[in-house]
């Protein structure tokens, strides 16, 4: 074999190796990036369109999401005070809240609204530590409407009596004031809970009410019908002793 042929073969092997390594790195990066979009055949825009902002007396209070054609789920501490509540939707329309039901044991509430064309999200109780999640909400100001952050499930069955009488879930995805009540999704686009609080100093220890508690509240809504929770004052006082900081 001539030296010219050997040189050509050597260069060819080097180029083939470079292409293989480059392609491997590219596909590896794509594999890491792909879970950011739910894998159930719908885009994250679907979840964003079903996430809402909660207002009281015209002021932004927190986030929420559509769970039924006429029902919104949010955090209890978002609606634990008297006032005129309204919901801002992704299409820039507002609807007044007609009825509120507040959980006595968890940081969770259900609001009733009248609006056509709502697309309910799906709840799941299938949650595992280490699984990737997305958080959608409207922190800080209206220009951050439907802001998305990403993280993992950090710990299950956390007992923090200042936040809930029932065990809650810890995540490390960023949660800020205004996120409270917003949905937390798994990578299939299903809601695993609602953002309720963060540990002080933004150290990546944030808390959510799990979906199983949302399901219990929804069952009580359908069993007993809507009410306006005469216990608002009692709940407000209990929140003053809450652990850490509420996210919204």
PDB file of C-alpha atoms in Angstrom:
ATOM      1  CA  UNK A   1       0.000   0.000   0.000  1.00  0.00           C
ATOM      2  CA  UNK A   2       1.401   3.416  -0.948  1.00  0.00           C
ATOM      3  CA  UNK A   3       1.983   6.175   1.592  1.00  0.00           C
ATOM      4  CA  UNK A   4      -0.604   8.322  -0.256  1.00  0.00           C
ATOM      5  CA  UNK A   5      -3.290   5.669   0.242  1.00  0.00           C
ATOM      6  CA  UNK A   6      -2.305   5.240   3.907  1.00  0.00           C
ATOM      7  CA  UNK A   7      -2.604   8.986   4.499  1.00  0.00           C
ATOM      8  CA  UNK A   8      -6.039   9.112   2.827  1.00  0.00           C
ATOM      9  CA  UNK A   9      -7.281   6.165   4.900  1.00  0.00           C
ATOM     10  CA  UNK A  10      -5.948   7.729   8.118  1.00  0.00           C
ATOM     11  CA  UNK A  11      -7.639  11.062   7.394  1.00  0.00           C
ATOM     12  CA  UNK A  12     -10.856   9.221   6.551  1.00  0.00           C
ATOM     13  CA  UNK A  13     -10.776   7.344   9.857  1.00  0.00           C
ATOM     14  CA  UNK A  14     -10.184  10.603  11.769  1.00  0.00           C
ATOM     15  CA  UNK A  15     -13.102  12.315  10.020  1.00  0.00           C
ATOM     16  CA  UNK A  16     -15.386   9.319  10.621  1.00  0.00           C
ATOM     17  CA  UNK A  17     -14.457   9.328  14.309  1.00  0.00           C
ATOM     18  CA  UNK A  18     -15.093  13.102  14.542  1.00  0.00           C
ATOM     19  CA  UNK A  19     -18.521  12.768  12.907  1.00  0.00           C
ATOM     20  CA  UNK A  20     -19.449   9.847  15.183  1.00  0.00           C
ATOM     21  CA  UNK A  21     -18.396  11.691  18.360  1.00  0.00           C
ATOM     22  CA  UNK A  22     -20.080  14.927  17.260  1.00  0.00           C
ATOM     23  CA  UNK A  23     -23.296  13.126  16.387  1.00  0.00           C
ATOM     24  CA  UNK A  24     -23.187  11.259  19.691  1.00  0.00           C
ATOM     25  CA  UNK A  25     -22.778  14.482  21.652  1.00  0.00           C
ATOM     26  CA  UNK A  26     -25.611  16.107  19.687  1.00  0.00           C
ATOM     27  CA  UNK A  27     -28.020  13.227  20.210  1.00  0.00           C
ATOM     28  CA  UNK A  28     -26.992  13.068  23.852  1.00  0.00           C
ATOM     29  CA  UNK A  29     -27.853  16.721  24.310  1.00  0.00           C
ATOM     30  CA  UNK A  30     -31.149  16.232  22.511  1.00  0.00           C
ATOM     31  CA  UNK A  31     -31.948  13.317  24.815  1.00  0.00           C
ATOM     32  CA  UNK A  32     -31.390  15.555  27.818  1.00  0.00           C
ATOM     33  CA  UNK A  33     -33.463  18.389  26.385  1.00  0.00           C
ATOM     34  CA  UNK A  34     -36.420  16.357  25.139  1.00  0.00           C
ATOM     35  CA  UNK A  35     -38.120  15.764  28.547  1.00  0.00           C
ATOM     36  CA  UNK A  36     -38.782  19.508  28.789  1.00  0.00           C
ATOM     37  CA  UNK A  37     -41.817  18.893  26.590  1.00  0.00           C
ATOM     38  CA  UNK A  38     -44.463  16.445  27.856  1.00  0.00           C
ATOM     39  CA  UNK A  39     -44.312  13.151  25.954  1.00  0.00           C
ATOM     40  CA  UNK A  40     -48.063  12.500  25.720  1.00  0.00           C
ATOM     41  CA  UNK A  41     -48.378  14.004  22.266  1.00  0.00           C
ATOM     42  CA  UNK A  42     -49.218  17.565  23.367  1.00  0.00           C
ATOM     43  CA  UNK A  43     -47.003  20.602  23.735  1.00  0.00           C
ATOM     44  CA  UNK A  44     -46.361  22.596  26.894  1.00  0.00           C
ATOM     45  CA  UNK A  45     -48.553  25.337  25.403  1.00  0.00           C
ATOM     46  CA  UNK A  46     -51.554  23.141  26.204  1.00  0.00           C
ATOM     47  CA  UNK A  47     -50.696  23.195  29.913  1.00  0.00           C
ATOM     48  CA  UNK A  48     -49.923  26.908  29.797  1.00  0.00           C
ATOM     49  CA  UNK A  49     -53.300  27.654  28.200  1.00  0.00           C
ATOM     50  CA  UNK A  50     -55.028  25.915  31.132  1.00  0.00           C
ATOM     51  CA  UNK A  51     -53.041  27.788  33.790  1.00  0.00           C
ATOM     52  CA  UNK A  52     -54.603  30.982  35.157  1.00  0.00           C
ATOM     53  CA  UNK A  53     -53.899  33.963  37.385  1.00  0.00           C
ATOM     54  CA  UNK A  54     -55.985  34.676  40.509  1.00  0.00           C
ATOM     55  CA  UNK A  55     -56.855  38.267  41.469  1.00  0.00           C
ATOM     56  CA  UNK A  56     -58.590  39.770  44.502  1.00  0.00           C
ATOM     57  CA  UNK A  57     -59.920  43.314  44.340  1.00  0.00           C
ATOM     58  CA  UNK A  58     -57.910  43.817  41.139  1.00  0.00           C
ATOM     59  CA  UNK A  59     -54.578  42.738  42.657  1.00  0.00           C
ATOM     60  CA  UNK A  60     -52.552  39.738  41.531  1.00  0.00           C
ATOM     61  CA  UNK A  61     -52.575  37.101  44.279  1.00  0.00           C
ATOM     62  CA  UNK A  62     -51.380  33.829  42.779  1.00  0.00           C
ATOM     63  CA  UNK A  63     -51.900  31.166  40.151  1.00  0.00           C
ATOM     64  CA  UNK A  64     -54.308  28.322  39.472  1.00  0.00           C
ATOM     65  CA  UNK A  65     -55.372  25.854  36.808  1.00  0.00           C
ATOM     66  CA  UNK A  66     -58.482  24.483  35.124  1.00  0.00           C
ATOM     67  CA  UNK A  67     -59.594  21.117  36.499  1.00  0.00           C
ATOM     68  CA  UNK A  68     -63.192  20.950  35.198  1.00  0.00           C
ATOM     69  CA  UNK A  69     -65.308  22.926  32.682  1.00  0.00           C
ATOM     70  CA  UNK A  70     -66.327  25.331  35.459  1.00  0.00           C
ATOM     71  CA  UNK A  71     -63.747  24.762  38.229  1.00  0.00           C
ATOM     72  CA  UNK A  72     -60.309  26.212  39.023  1.00  0.00           C
ATOM     73  CA  UNK A  73     -57.851  24.765  41.541  1.00  0.00           C
ATOM     74  CA  UNK A  74     -55.541  27.051  43.512  1.00  0.00           C
ATOM     75  CA  UNK A  75     -53.839  27.281  46.919  1.00  0.00           C
ATOM     76  CA  UNK A  76     -55.941  27.915  50.014  1.00  0.00           C
ATOM     77  CA  UNK A  77     -53.806  30.808  51.239  1.00  0.00           C
ATOM     78  CA  UNK A  78     -54.492  32.644  47.957  1.00  0.00           C
ATOM     79  CA  UNK A  79     -58.228  32.866  48.692  1.00  0.00           C
ATOM     80  CA  UNK A  80     -58.316  32.888  52.508  1.00  0.00           C
ATOM     81  CA  UNK A  81     -59.398  36.525  52.799  1.00  0.00           C
ATOM     82  CA  UNK A  82     -62.577  38.364  51.940  1.00  0.00           C
ATOM     83  CA  UNK A  83     -62.689  40.228  48.648  1.00  0.00           C
ATOM     84  CA  UNK A  84     -63.863  40.181  45.055  1.00  0.00           C
ATOM     85  CA  UNK A  85     -62.057  37.348  43.322  1.00  0.00           C
ATOM     86  CA  UNK A  86     -61.513  37.055  39.586  1.00  0.00           C
ATOM     87  CA  UNK A  87     -59.627  34.706  37.270  1.00  0.00           C
ATOM     88  CA  UNK A  88     -57.451  35.901  34.378  1.00  0.00           C
ATOM     89  CA  UNK A  89     -57.192  33.368  31.551  1.00  0.00           C
ATOM     90  CA  UNK A  90     -54.563  32.917  28.876  1.00  0.00           C
ATOM     91  CA  UNK A  91     -56.806  34.558  26.287  1.00  0.00           C
ATOM     92  CA  UNK A  92     -56.756  37.797  28.346  1.00  0.00           C
ATOM     93  CA  UNK A  93     -60.366  37.401  29.489  1.00  0.00           C
ATOM     94  CA  UNK A  94     -61.460  37.698  33.125  1.00  0.00           C
ATOM     95  CA  UNK A  95     -64.283  35.997  34.949  1.00  0.00           C
ATOM     96  CA  UNK A  96     -65.552  36.696  38.446  1.00  0.00           C
ATOM     97  CA  UNK A  97     -65.391  33.799  40.890  1.00  0.00           C
ATOM     98  CA  UNK A  98     -68.893  32.593  41.733  1.00  0.00           C
ATOM     99  CA  UNK A  99     -68.108  30.245  44.613  1.00  0.00           C
ATOM    100  CA  UNK A 100     -65.116  29.085  46.657  1.00  0.00           C
ATOM    101  CA  UNK A 101     -64.522  25.889  48.597  1.00  0.00           C
ATOM    102  CA  UNK A 102     -61.500  25.740  50.884  1.00  0.00           C
ATOM    103  CA  UNK A 103     -59.870  22.623  52.305  1.00  0.00           C
ATOM    104  CA  UNK A 104     -59.738  22.477  56.096  1.00  0.00           C
ATOM    105  CA  UNK A 105     -56.671  20.230  56.156  1.00  0.00           C
ATOM    106  CA  UNK A 106     -54.484  21.158  53.161  1.00  0.00           C
ATOM    107  CA  UNK A 107     -53.369  24.268  51.259  1.00  0.00           C
ATOM    108  CA  UNK A 108     -55.878  23.757  48.468  1.00  0.00           C
ATOM    109  CA  UNK A 109     -59.049  25.473  47.221  1.00  0.00           C
ATOM    110  CA  UNK A 110     -61.543  25.146  44.384  1.00  0.00           C
ATOM    111  CA  UNK A 111     -63.122  28.131  42.605  1.00  0.00           C
ATOM    112  CA  UNK A 112     -66.206  28.101  40.424  1.00  0.00           C
ATOM    113  CA  UNK A 113     -66.331  30.282  37.299  1.00  0.00           C
ATOM    114  CA  UNK A 114     -68.566  30.618  34.268  1.00  0.00           C
ATOM    115  CA  UNK A 115     -66.679  30.446  30.971  1.00  0.00           C
ATOM    116  CA  UNK A 116     -67.036  28.286  27.895  1.00  0.00           C
ATOM    117  CA  UNK A 117     -64.250  26.463  26.109  1.00  0.00           C
ATOM    118  CA  UNK A 118     -62.146  25.597  29.150  1.00  0.00           C
ATOM    119  CA  UNK A 119     -59.739  22.669  28.774  1.00  0.00           C
ATOM    120  CA  UNK A 120     -59.310  20.771  32.069  1.00  0.00           C
ATOM    121  CA  UNK A 121     -55.930  19.355  33.024  1.00  0.00           C
ATOM    122  CA  UNK A 122     -55.419  15.780  34.237  1.00  0.00           C
ATOM    123  CA  UNK A 123     -54.385  14.849  37.775  1.00  0.00           C
ATOM    124  CA  UNK A 124     -52.133  11.929  38.677  1.00  0.00           C
ATOM    125  CA  UNK A 125     -51.018  10.418  41.980  1.00  0.00           C
ATOM    126  CA  UNK A 126     -48.125   8.576  40.319  1.00  0.00           C
ATOM    127  CA  UNK A 127     -45.090  10.393  41.708  1.00  0.00           C
ATOM    128  CA  UNK A 128     -41.521   9.208  42.277  1.00  0.00           C
ATOM    129  CA  UNK A 129     -38.440  10.871  43.754  1.00  0.00           C
ATOM    130  CA  UNK A 130     -36.016  11.993  41.067  1.00  0.00           C
ATOM    131  CA  UNK A 131     -38.615  12.355  38.328  1.00  0.00           C
ATOM    132  CA  UNK A 132     -38.445  15.532  36.226  1.00  0.00           C
ATOM    133  CA  UNK A 133     -41.206  18.092  36.670  1.00  0.00           C
ATOM    134  CA  UNK A 134     -42.339  21.459  35.305  1.00  0.00           C
ATOM    135  CA  UNK A 135     -43.894  24.309  37.282  1.00  0.00           C
ATOM    136  CA  UNK A 136     -46.136  26.907  35.635  1.00  0.00           C
ATOM    137  CA  UNK A 137     -47.328  30.078  37.333  1.00  0.00           C
ATOM    138  CA  UNK A 138     -47.283  33.861  37.314  1.00  0.00           C
ATOM    139  CA  UNK A 139     -44.650  35.053  39.810  1.00  0.00           C
ATOM    140  CA  UNK A 140     -43.870  38.615  40.826  1.00  0.00           C
ATOM    141  CA  UNK A 141     -45.749  40.578  38.139  1.00  0.00           C
ATOM    142  CA  UNK A 142     -48.211  40.221  35.274  1.00  0.00           C
ATOM    143  CA  UNK A 143     -45.441  40.373  32.660  1.00  0.00           C
ATOM    144  CA  UNK A 144     -44.297  36.962  33.989  1.00  0.00           C
ATOM    145  CA  UNK A 145     -47.705  35.416  33.261  1.00  0.00           C
ATOM    146  CA  UNK A 146     -47.355  31.629  32.827  1.00  0.00           C
ATOM    147  CA  UNK A 147     -43.647  31.474  33.605  1.00  0.00           C
ATOM    148  CA  UNK A 148     -42.169  27.934  33.400  1.00  0.00           C
ATOM    149  CA  UNK A 149     -39.429  26.410  35.565  1.00  0.00           C
ATOM    150  CA  UNK A 150     -38.013  22.897  35.676  1.00  0.00           C
ATOM    151  CA  UNK A 151     -36.708  20.575  38.387  1.00  0.00           C
ATOM    152  CA  UNK A 152     -37.222  17.211  40.030  1.00  0.00           C
ATOM    153  CA  UNK A 153     -39.266  15.658  42.797  1.00  0.00           C
ATOM    154  CA  UNK A 154     -36.962  15.832  45.829  1.00  0.00           C
ATOM    155  CA  UNK A 155     -38.885  14.070  48.594  1.00  0.00           C
ATOM    156  CA  UNK A 156     -42.300  12.554  49.245  1.00  0.00           C
ATOM    157  CA  UNK A 157     -44.451  12.520  52.372  1.00  0.00           C
ATOM    158  CA  UNK A 158     -42.885  15.534  54.068  1.00  0.00           C
ATOM    159  CA  UNK A 159     -44.700  16.476  57.269  1.00  0.00           C
ATOM    160  CA  UNK A 160     -44.815  20.255  57.847  1.00  0.00           C
ATOM    161  CA  UNK A 161     -47.727  21.065  60.110  1.00  0.00           C
ATOM    162  CA  UNK A 162     -47.469  24.794  59.394  1.00  0.00           C
ATOM    163  CA  UNK A 163     -48.271  24.133  55.737  1.00  0.00           C
ATOM    164  CA  UNK A 164     -50.644  21.182  55.826  1.00  0.00           C
ATOM    165  CA  UNK A 165     -52.117  18.612  58.158  1.00  0.00           C
ATOM    166  CA  UNK A 166     -51.354  16.011  55.499  1.00  0.00           C
ATOM    167  CA  UNK A 167     -47.953  14.994  54.089  1.00  0.00           C
ATOM    168  CA  UNK A 168     -46.733  17.216  51.245  1.00  0.00           C
ATOM    169  CA  UNK A 169     -44.143  16.859  48.483  1.00  0.00           C
ATOM    170  CA  UNK A 170     -40.798  18.658  48.121  1.00  0.00           C
ATOM    171  CA  UNK A 171     -39.417  19.810  44.750  1.00  0.00           C
ATOM    172  CA  UNK A 172     -36.333  21.781  43.710  1.00  0.00           C
ATOM    173  CA  UNK A 173     -37.850  23.693  40.772  1.00  0.00           C
ATOM    174  CA  UNK A 174     -37.865  27.467  41.287  1.00  0.00           C
ATOM    175  CA  UNK A 175     -41.009  28.754  43.016  1.00  0.00           C
ATOM    176  CA  UNK A 176     -41.514  32.472  43.643  1.00  0.00           C
ATOM    177  CA  UNK A 177     -44.216  34.784  45.042  1.00  0.00           C
ATOM    178  CA  UNK A 178     -47.168  34.499  42.669  1.00  0.00           C
ATOM    179  CA  UNK A 179     -46.483  30.831  41.838  1.00  0.00           C
ATOM    180  CA  UNK A 180     -48.722  29.624  44.653  1.00  0.00           C
ATOM    181  CA  UNK A 181     -51.693  27.674  43.359  1.00  0.00           C
ATOM    182  CA  UNK A 182     -50.034  26.973  40.021  1.00  0.00           C
ATOM    183  CA  UNK A 183     -49.761  23.423  38.647  1.00  0.00           C
ATOM    184  CA  UNK A 184     -46.725  21.147  38.877  1.00  0.00           C
ATOM    185  CA  UNK A 185     -46.532  18.671  35.976  1.00  0.00           C
ATOM    186  CA  UNK A 186     -44.781  15.412  35.293  1.00  0.00           C
ATOM    187  CA  UNK A 187     -43.220  14.831  31.863  1.00  0.00           C
ATOM    188  CA  UNK A 188     -46.484  13.399  30.559  1.00  0.00           C
ATOM    189  CA  UNK A 189     -48.276  16.682  31.181  1.00  0.00           C
ATOM    190  CA  UNK A 190     -50.210  15.424  34.203  1.00  0.00           C
ATOM    191  CA  UNK A 191     -50.613  17.520  37.351  1.00  0.00           C
ATOM    192  CA  UNK A 192     -48.871  15.982  40.381  1.00  0.00           C
ATOM    193  CA  UNK A 193     -49.725  18.881  42.711  1.00  0.00           C
ATOM    194  CA  UNK A 194     -49.926  22.630  43.261  1.00  0.00           C
ATOM    195  CA  UNK A 195     -47.121  24.964  44.343  1.00  0.00           C
ATOM    196  CA  UNK A 196     -47.730  26.290  47.864  1.00  0.00           C
ATOM    197  CA  UNK A 197     -44.508  27.432  49.559  1.00  0.00           C
ATOM    198  CA  UNK A 198     -40.755  27.798  49.440  1.00  0.00           C
ATOM    199  CA  UNK A 199     -38.158  27.480  52.138  1.00  0.00           C
ATOM    200  CA  UNK A 200     -36.585  30.853  53.020  1.00  0.00           C
ATOM    201  CA  UNK A 201     -33.502  32.019  51.102  1.00  0.00           C
ATOM    202  CA  UNK A 202     -34.380  30.160  47.853  1.00  0.00           C
ATOM    203  CA  UNK A 203     -32.291  27.109  48.678  1.00  0.00           C
ATOM    204  CA  UNK A 204     -34.122  24.772  46.310  1.00  0.00           C
ATOM    205  CA  UNK A 205     -36.500  23.399  48.947  1.00  0.00           C
ATOM    206  CA  UNK A 206     -40.019  24.112  47.722  1.00  0.00           C
ATOM    207  CA  UNK A 207     -43.308  22.463  48.601  1.00  0.00           C
ATOM    208  CA  UNK A 208     -46.447  21.339  46.800  1.00  0.00           C
ATOM    209  CA  UNK A 209     -49.841  19.992  47.822  1.00  0.00           C
ATOM    210  CA  UNK A 210     -50.060  16.542  46.165  1.00  0.00           C
ATOM    211  CA  UNK A 211     -52.856  15.692  43.744  1.00  0.00           C
ATOM    212  CA  UNK A 212     -54.425  13.161  46.097  1.00  0.00           C
ATOM    213  CA  UNK A 213     -55.462  16.045  48.375  1.00  0.00           C
ATOM    214  CA  UNK A 214     -56.904  17.926  45.407  1.00  0.00           C
ATOM    215  CA  UNK A 215     -58.995  14.873  44.550  1.00  0.00           C
ATOM    216  CA  UNK A 216     -60.377  14.728  48.093  1.00  0.00           C
ATOM    217  CA  UNK A 217     -61.442  18.389  47.908  1.00  0.00           C
ATOM    218  CA  UNK A 218     -63.057  17.884  44.504  1.00  0.00           C
ATOM    219  CA  UNK A 219     -65.030  14.929  45.866  1.00  0.00           C
ATOM    220  CA  UNK A 220     -66.325  17.061  48.729  1.00  0.00           C
ATOM    221  CA  UNK A 221     -67.311  19.789  46.243  1.00  0.00           C
ATOM    222  CA  UNK A 222     -69.441  17.412  44.237  1.00  0.00           C
ATOM    223  CA  UNK A 223     -70.869  15.803  47.392  1.00  0.00           C
ATOM    224  CA  UNK A 224     -71.881  18.977  49.186  1.00  0.00           C
ATOM    225  CA  UNK A 225     -71.914  21.711  46.532  1.00  0.00           C
ATOM    226  CA  UNK A 226     -70.137  25.088  46.538  1.00  0.00           C
ATOM    227  CA  UNK A 227     -69.882  27.374  49.540  1.00  0.00           C
ATOM    228  CA  UNK A 228     -68.111  30.576  50.506  1.00  0.00           C
ATOM    229  CA  UNK A 229     -66.231  29.166  53.523  1.00  0.00           C
ATOM    230  CA  UNK A 230     -67.377  31.022  56.632  1.00  0.00           C
ATOM    231  CA  UNK A 231     -64.140  29.867  58.260  1.00  0.00           C
ATOM    232  CA  UNK A 232     -61.991  32.356  56.297  1.00  0.00           C
ATOM    233  CA  UNK A 233     -60.949  34.252  59.418  1.00  0.00           C
ATOM    234  CA  UNK A 234     -59.967  31.072  61.233  1.00  0.00           C
ATOM    235  CA  UNK A 235     -57.881  29.904  58.271  1.00  0.00           C
ATOM    236  CA  UNK A 236     -56.218  33.312  57.929  1.00  0.00           C
ATOM    237  CA  UNK A 237     -55.075  33.236  61.563  1.00  0.00           C
ATOM    238  CA  UNK A 238     -53.682  29.737  61.168  1.00  0.00           C
ATOM    239  CA  UNK A 239     -51.666  30.885  58.137  1.00  0.00           C
ATOM    240  CA  UNK A 240     -49.957  33.595  60.200  1.00  0.00           C
ATOM    241  CA  UNK A 241     -48.046  30.840  61.992  1.00  0.00           C
ATOM    242  CA  UNK A 242     -47.137  29.074  58.755  1.00  0.00           C
ATOM    243  CA  UNK A 243     -43.713  27.522  58.225  1.00  0.00           C
ATOM    244  CA  UNK A 244     -41.240  29.343  55.958  1.00  0.00           C
ATOM    245  CA  UNK A 245     -42.628  31.572  53.234  1.00  0.00           C
ATOM    246  CA  UNK A 246     -45.665  31.073  51.108  1.00  0.00           C
ATOM    247  CA  UNK A 247     -44.788  31.219  47.438  1.00  0.00           C
ATOM    248  CA  UNK A 248     -47.694  33.432  46.538  1.00  0.00           C
TER     249      UNK A 248
END
